[in-house]
């Protein structure tokens, strides 16, 4: 397996995770700012989760900057990162 293929797979997994996270957000009903109050905790947890996913994605790309050849150790390290 090439390094680019493993990177593309991992990027796809992270993109799916971010997509699933955004599905939990619901559009509030109403036209005032008061209707945003009940969804604020969910939105803030989404923002924090997105930041953490960004950190994982960045670490993943830093990992592959030093990888010259994909072997079993790299595959397991990648799977642990995705877990």
Backbone as CSV, one residue per row, in Angstrom:
resi,resn,N_x,N_y,N_z,CA_x,CA_y,CA_z,C_x,C_y,C_z
1,UNK,0.847,-1.168,0.000,0.000,0.000,0.000,0.897,1.238,0.000
2,UNK,0.516,2.195,-0.779,1.316,3.419,-0.852,0.907,4.383,0.264
3,UNK,1.792,5.303,0.538,1.544,6.319,1.555,0.349,7.185,1.167
4,UNK,0.244,7.556,-0.101,-0.851,8.412,-0.561,-2.198,7.711,-0.406
5,UNK,-2.221,6.408,-0.653,-3.475,5.663,-0.527,-3.931,5.612,0.930
6,UNK,-3.004,5.378,1.830,-3.355,5.333,3.250,-3.791,6.709,3.749
7,UNK,-3.132,7.754,3.276,-3.541,9.116,3.642,-4.944,9.417,3.137
8,UNK,-5.244,9.018,1.907,-6.568,9.271,1.337,-7.650,8.514,2.110
9,UNK,-7.354,7.266,2.492,-8.310,6.490,3.284,-8.589,7.184,4.614
10,UNK,-7.543,7.593,5.292,-7.697,8.229,6.601,-8.415,9.573,6.477
11,UNK,-8.112,10.343,5.447,-8.815,11.610,5.223,-10.304,11.357,5.001
12,UNK,-10.630,10.295,4.284,-12.031,9.943,4.059,-12.739,9.576,5.350
13,UNK,-12.066,8.805,6.202,-12.655,8.428,7.490,-12.912,9.674,8.336
14,UNK,-11.958,10.561,8.388,-12.119,11.787,9.184,-13.243,12.654,8.606
15,UNK,-13.351,12.729,7.284,-14.430,13.501,6.661,-15.796,12.909,7.001
16,UNK,-15.902,11.591,7.028,-17.163,10.947,7.388,-17.505,11.224,8.845
17,UNK,-16.510,11.182,9.715,-16.748,11.468,11.137,-17.269,12.894,11.319
18,UNK,-16.658,13.847,10.633,-17.106,15.238,10.745,-18.523,15.393,10.189
19,UNK,-18.833,14.680,9.114,-20.182,14.727,8.549,-21.196,14.163,9.524
20,UNK,-20.878,13.049,10.166,-21.796,12.461,11.139,-21.989,13.408,12.326
21,UNK,-20.925,14.080,12.733,-21.045,15.025,13.857,-22.020,16.146,13.523
22,UNK,-21.980,16.653,12.310,-22.833,17.793,11.951,-24.301,17.364,11.821
23,UNK,-24.546,16.081,11.621,-25.929,15.615,11.523,-26.680,15.756,12.835
24,UNK,-25.972,15.859,13.943,-26.604,16.029,15.251,-27.117,17.448,15.474
25,UNK,-26.670,18.388,14.663,-27.125,19.776,14.824,-28.523,19.923,14.230
26,UNK,-29.402,20.542,14.966,-30.773,20.776,14.513,-30.997,22.267,14.324
27,UNK,-31.783,22.590,13.327,-32.124,23.989,13.065,-33.193,24.406,14.066
28,UNK,-32.941,25.469,14.830,-33.960,25.913,15.794,-35.150,26.541,15.071
29,UNK,-36.316,26.359,15.658,-37.527,26.924,15.073,-37.800,28.276,15.710
30,UNK,-37.955,29.285,14.891,-38.223,30.623,15.394,-37.310,31.642,14.746
31,UNK,-37.606,32.910,15.035,-36.870,34.000,14.412,-36.093,34.860,15.393
32,UNK,-36.058,34.492,16.647,-35.373,35.337,17.630,-34.092,34.655,18.108
33,UNK,-33.255,35.438,18.760,-32.017,34.885,19.303,-32.267,33.955,20.486
34,UNK,-33.418,34.076,21.116,-33.748,33.243,22.272,-33.875,31.765,21.892
35,UNK,-34.223,31.474,20.646,-34.367,30.063,20.241,-33.007,29.392,20.073
36,UNK,-31.932,30.176,20.060,-30.591,29.589,19.949,-30.079,29.063,21.285
37,UNK,-30.646,29.541,22.376,-30.173,29.145,23.705,-30.229,27.626,23.933
38,UNK,-31.320,26.937,23.589,-31.362,25.487,23.841,-30.353,24.684,23.006
39,UNK,-29.982,25.182,21.836,-29.047,24.436,20.990,-27.592,24.841,21.213
40,UNK,-27.366,25.812,22.071,-26.001,26.280,22.317,-25.083,25.185,22.856
41,UNK,-25.496,24.354,23.831,-24.588,23.305,24.304,-24.211,22.300,23.216
42,UNK,-25.164,21.947,22.379,-24.886,21.005,21.293,-23.933,21.639,20.294
43,UNK,-24.158,22.910,19.987,-23.284,23.601,19.047,-21.868,23.736,19.600
44,UNK,-21.745,24.070,20.878,-20.416,24.194,21.482,-19.694,22.854,21.521
45,UNK,-20.416,21.772,21.790,-19.769,20.458,21.779,-19.350,20.089,20.358
46,UNK,-20.121,20.504,19.345,-19.716,20.279,17.960,-18.424,21.047,17.654
47,UNK,-18.364,22.301,18.081,-17.171,23.119,17.827,-15.947,22.489,18.476
48,UNK,-16.076,22.060,19.735,-14.948,21.410,20.409,-14.550,20.105,19.720
49,UNK,-15.532,19.317,19.336,-15.243,18.063,18.634,-14.563,18.333,17.300
50,UNK,-15.005,19.366,16.600,-14.389,19.716,15.320,-12.933,20.129,15.521
51,UNK,-12.673,20.886,16.587,-11.293,21.290,16.880,-10.434,20.068,17.173
52,UNK,-10.959,19.135,17.984,-10.199,17.918,18.283,-9.959,17.090,17.024
53,UNK,-10.964,16.998,16.160,-10.776,16.258,14.901,-9.721,16.955,14.033
54,UNK,-9.704,18.271,14.055,-8.675,19.009,13.320,-7.286,18.723,13.855
55,UNK,-7.178,18.605,15.183,-5.886,18.265,15.785,-5.459,16.868,15.361
56,UNK,-6.397,15.907,15.403,-6.070,14.545,14.968,-5.654,14.523,13.501
57,UNK,-6.377,15.267,12.667,-6.066,15.305,11.240,-4.671,15.897,11.015
58,UNK,-4.366,16.951,11.751,-3.040,17.562,11.642,-1.949,16.599,12.097
59,UNK,-2.177,15.916,13.232,-1.205,14.929,13.702,-1.019,13.806,12.690
60,UNK,-2.092,13.431,12.061,-2.028,12.380,11.044,-1.124,12.794,9.892
61,UNK,-1.282,14.015,9.450,-0.448,14.481,8.337,1.006,14.677,8.769
62,UNK,1.222,15.056,10.011,2.598,15.141,10.509,3.229,13.756,10.586
63,UNK,2.434,12.749,10.963,2.920,11.369,10.986,3.397,10.949,9.601
64,UNK,2.630,11.290,8.590,2.989,10.857,7.241,4.073,11.710,6.596
65,UNK,4.456,12.806,7.220,5.604,13.565,6.729,6.901,12.817,6.997
66,UNK,6.917,11.999,8.060,8.137,11.275,8.419,8.137,9.835,7.914
67,UNK,6.987,9.347,7.447,6.902,7.968,6.962,7.464,7.889,5.547
68,UNK,8.400,6.981,5.360,8.961,6.779,4.027,8.356,5.559,3.342
69,UNK,8.018,4.552,4.150,7.466,3.319,3.600,6.370,2.828,4.544
70,UNK,5.237,2.451,3.978,4.127,1.962,4.790,4.341,0.475,5.052
71,UNK,4.422,0.129,6.336,4.519,-1.271,6.722,3.469,-1.541,7.802
72,UNK,3.534,-2.700,8.412,2.546,-3.076,9.413,2.500,-2.142,10.597
73,UNK,3.654,-1.672,11.033,3.682,-0.752,12.176,2.971,0.556,11.860
74,UNK,3.169,1.051,10.663,2.508,2.298,10.261,0.997,2.081,10.144
75,UNK,0.596,0.931,9.591,-0.831,0.641,9.481,-1.490,0.584,10.859
76,UNK,-0.841,-0.079,11.824,-1.404,-0.162,13.167,-1.416,1.205,13.848
77,UNK,-0.364,1.986,13.665,-0.334,3.336,14.236,-1.470,4.177,13.661
78,UNK,-1.713,4.043,12.375,-2.791,4.780,11.709,-4.155,4.330,12.225
79,UNK,-4.338,3.032,12.400,-5.607,2.532,12.911,-5.856,3.015,14.337
80,UNK,-4.816,3.055,15.148,-4.983,3.566,16.506,-5.330,5.047,16.493
81,UNK,-4.748,5.792,15.599,-5.060,7.214,15.486,-6.523,7.401,15.061
82,UNK,-6.981,6.583,14.126,-8.359,6.698,13.660,-9.363,6.217,14.714
83,UNK,-8.942,5.332,15.597,-9.840,4.826,16.633,-10.217,5.952,17.580
